[in-house]
CSV table of C-alpha atoms in Angstrom, one decimal:
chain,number,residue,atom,x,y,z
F,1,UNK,CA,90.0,105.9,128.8
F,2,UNK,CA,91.0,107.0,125.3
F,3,UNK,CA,93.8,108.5,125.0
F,4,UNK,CA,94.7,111.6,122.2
F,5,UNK,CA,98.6,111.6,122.4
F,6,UNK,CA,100.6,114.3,121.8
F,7,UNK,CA,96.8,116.1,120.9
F,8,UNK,CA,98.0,119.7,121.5
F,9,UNK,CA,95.1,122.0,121.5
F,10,UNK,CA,93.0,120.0,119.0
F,11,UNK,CA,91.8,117.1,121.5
F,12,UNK,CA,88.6,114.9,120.3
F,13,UNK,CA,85.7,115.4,122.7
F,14,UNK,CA,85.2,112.6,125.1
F,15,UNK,CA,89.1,111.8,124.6
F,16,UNK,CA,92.2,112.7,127.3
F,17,UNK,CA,95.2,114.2,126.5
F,18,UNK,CA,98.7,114.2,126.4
F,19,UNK,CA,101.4,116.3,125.6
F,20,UNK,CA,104.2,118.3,126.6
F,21,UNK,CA,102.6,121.5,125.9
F,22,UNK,CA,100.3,122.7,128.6
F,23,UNK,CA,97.7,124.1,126.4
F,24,UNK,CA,93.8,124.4,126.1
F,25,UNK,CA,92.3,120.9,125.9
F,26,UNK,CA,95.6,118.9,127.4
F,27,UNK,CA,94.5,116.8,130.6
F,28,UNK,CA,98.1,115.5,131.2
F,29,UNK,CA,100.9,117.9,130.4
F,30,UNK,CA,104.1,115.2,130.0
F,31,UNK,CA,107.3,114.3,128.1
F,32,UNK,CA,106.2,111.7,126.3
F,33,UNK,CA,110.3,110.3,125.9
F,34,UNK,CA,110.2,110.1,129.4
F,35,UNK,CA,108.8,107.0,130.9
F,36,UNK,CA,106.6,105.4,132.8
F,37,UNK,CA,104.0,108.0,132.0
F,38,UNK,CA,101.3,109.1,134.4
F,39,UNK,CA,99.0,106.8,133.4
F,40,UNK,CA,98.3,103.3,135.2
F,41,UNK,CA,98.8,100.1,132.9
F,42,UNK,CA,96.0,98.6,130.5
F,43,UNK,CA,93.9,101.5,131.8
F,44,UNK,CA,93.2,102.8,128.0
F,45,UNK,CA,91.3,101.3,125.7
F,46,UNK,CA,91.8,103.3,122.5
F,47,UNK,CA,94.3,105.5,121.8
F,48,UNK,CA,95.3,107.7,118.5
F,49,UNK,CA,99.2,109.5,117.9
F,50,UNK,CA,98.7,111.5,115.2
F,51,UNK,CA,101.8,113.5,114.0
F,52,UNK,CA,104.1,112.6,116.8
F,53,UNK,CA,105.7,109.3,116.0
F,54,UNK,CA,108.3,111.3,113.4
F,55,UNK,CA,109.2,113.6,116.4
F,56,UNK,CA,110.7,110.6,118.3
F,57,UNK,CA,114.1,110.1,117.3
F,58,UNK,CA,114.7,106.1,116.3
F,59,UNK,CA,118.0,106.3,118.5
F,60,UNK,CA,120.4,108.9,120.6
F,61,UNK,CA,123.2,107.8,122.5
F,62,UNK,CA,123.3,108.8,126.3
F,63,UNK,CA,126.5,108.0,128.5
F,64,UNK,CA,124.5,105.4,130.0
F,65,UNK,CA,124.4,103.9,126.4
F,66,UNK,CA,122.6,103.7,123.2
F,67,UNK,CA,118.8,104.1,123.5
F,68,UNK,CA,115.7,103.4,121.5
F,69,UNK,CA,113.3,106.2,121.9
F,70,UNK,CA,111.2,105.0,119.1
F,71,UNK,CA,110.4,101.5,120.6
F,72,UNK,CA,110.9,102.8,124.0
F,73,UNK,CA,107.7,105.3,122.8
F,74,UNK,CA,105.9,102.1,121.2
F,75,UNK,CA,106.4,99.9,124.3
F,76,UNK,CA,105.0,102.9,126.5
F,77,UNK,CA,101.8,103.0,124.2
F,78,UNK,CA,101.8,98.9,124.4
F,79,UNK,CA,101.9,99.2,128.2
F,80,UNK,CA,99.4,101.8,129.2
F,81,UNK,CA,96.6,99.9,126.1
F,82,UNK,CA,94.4,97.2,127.5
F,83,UNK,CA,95.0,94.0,125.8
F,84,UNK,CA,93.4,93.7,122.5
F,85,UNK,CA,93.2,98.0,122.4
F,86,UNK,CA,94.3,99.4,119.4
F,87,UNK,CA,95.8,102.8,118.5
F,88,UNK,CA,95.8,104.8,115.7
F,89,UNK,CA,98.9,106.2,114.2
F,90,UNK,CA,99.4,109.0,111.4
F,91,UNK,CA,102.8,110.2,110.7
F,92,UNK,CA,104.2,111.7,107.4
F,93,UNK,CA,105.5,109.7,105.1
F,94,UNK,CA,109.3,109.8,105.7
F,95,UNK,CA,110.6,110.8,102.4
F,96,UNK,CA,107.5,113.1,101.7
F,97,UNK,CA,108.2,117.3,101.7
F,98,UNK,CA,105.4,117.1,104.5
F,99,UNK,CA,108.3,115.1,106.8
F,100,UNK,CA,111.5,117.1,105.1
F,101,UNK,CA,110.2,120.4,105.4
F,102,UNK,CA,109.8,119.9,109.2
F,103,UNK,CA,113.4,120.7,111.8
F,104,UNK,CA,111.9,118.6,114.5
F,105,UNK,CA,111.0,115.7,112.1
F,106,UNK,CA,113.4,112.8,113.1
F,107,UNK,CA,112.3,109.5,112.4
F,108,UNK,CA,111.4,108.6,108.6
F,109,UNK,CA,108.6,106.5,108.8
F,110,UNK,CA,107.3,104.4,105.7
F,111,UNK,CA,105.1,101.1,104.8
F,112,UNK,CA,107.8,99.1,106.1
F,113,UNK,CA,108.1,100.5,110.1
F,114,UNK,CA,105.7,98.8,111.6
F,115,UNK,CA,106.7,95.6,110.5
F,116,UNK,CA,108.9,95.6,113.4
F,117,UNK,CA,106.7,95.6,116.1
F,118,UNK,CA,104.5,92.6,114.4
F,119,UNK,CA,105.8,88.8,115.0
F,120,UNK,CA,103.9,88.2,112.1
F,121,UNK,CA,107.0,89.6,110.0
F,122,UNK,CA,110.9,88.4,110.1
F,123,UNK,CA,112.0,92.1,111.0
F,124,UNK,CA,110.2,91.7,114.6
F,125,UNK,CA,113.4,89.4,115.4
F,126,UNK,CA,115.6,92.6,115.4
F,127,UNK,CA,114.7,94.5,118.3
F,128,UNK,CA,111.6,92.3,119.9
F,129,UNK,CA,110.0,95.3,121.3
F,130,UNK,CA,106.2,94.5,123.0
F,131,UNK,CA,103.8,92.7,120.0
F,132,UNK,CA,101.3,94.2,118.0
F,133,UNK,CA,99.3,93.1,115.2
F,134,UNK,CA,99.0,95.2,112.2
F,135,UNK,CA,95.5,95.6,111.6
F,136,UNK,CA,95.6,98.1,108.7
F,137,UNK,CA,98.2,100.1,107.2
F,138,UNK,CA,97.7,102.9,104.2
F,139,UNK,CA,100.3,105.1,102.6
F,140,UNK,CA,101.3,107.4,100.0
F,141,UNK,CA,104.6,108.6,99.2
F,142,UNK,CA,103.8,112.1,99.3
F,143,UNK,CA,101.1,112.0,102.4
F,144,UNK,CA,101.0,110.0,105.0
F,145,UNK,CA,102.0,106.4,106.2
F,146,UNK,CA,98.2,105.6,108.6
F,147,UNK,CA,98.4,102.3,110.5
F,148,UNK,CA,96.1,100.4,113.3
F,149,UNK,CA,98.0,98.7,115.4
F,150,UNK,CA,96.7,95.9,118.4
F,151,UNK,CA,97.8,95.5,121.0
F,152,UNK,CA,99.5,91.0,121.5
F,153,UNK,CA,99.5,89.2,124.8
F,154,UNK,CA,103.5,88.5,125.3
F,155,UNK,CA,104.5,85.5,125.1
């Protein structure tokens, strides 16, 4: 399966999708902060999340504690990837007017993010979410930050 996440009504053709709206072209109508999703594990093989990643906020405190929707998101997208499978994420570059001008816009992404998620780099060792390697990453400050990300066996 490839998987268009958060596609709205402008899915790819030949590609499912998921999103919270239930409109034209969405094959799974979800909340993609709540988790497990509907879909069974290592079942995709490519996936894209364009424009969604700055809409999951990097933390919110529940009274069950503090939570990391962010990595919680990226560990979701890391389980339901086959290993090896890469996704394709385009967000707004988080100081750019195309992130500030949004109110739903939460989490400033920039070249930097995805070092995180990549045990290649020394800021993995602060969270350890699920591993990915970062294939290629692109930016401008006043676009878009563009990464492909794949998916790393655990250790």
């Amino acid at each position: 399966m490839r998987l268009d996440i958060a596609c709205g009504n402008h899915k790819d053709l030949g590609w499912t999708g998921i999103d919270i709206q239930k409109v034209p072209g969405v094959d799974i109508v979800h909340d993609l902060n709540m988790h497990p999703w509907p879909i069974k594990s290592g079942s995709v093989e490519l996936a894209k999340a364009w424009h969604i990643v700055e809409h999951i906020p990097p933390v919110c405190v529940t009274e069950k504690g503090t939570r990391r929707p962010f990595i919680e998101f990226m560990n979701e997208c890391w389980r339901v990837l086959e290993m090896g499978a890469r996704i394709d994420i385009e967000t707004p570059y988080g100081s750019s007017d195309g992130f500030l001008h949004d109110p739903t816009h939460c989490n400033p992404v920039d070249e930097i993010t995805f070092e995180h998620f990549d045990p290649d780099f020394g800021r993995y060792k602060t969270y350890q979410p699920k591993p990915w390697k970062i294939i290629s990453l692109h930016w401008t400050r006043d676009g878009n930050v563009n990464v492909v990300l794949e998916k790393r066996v655990t250790e």
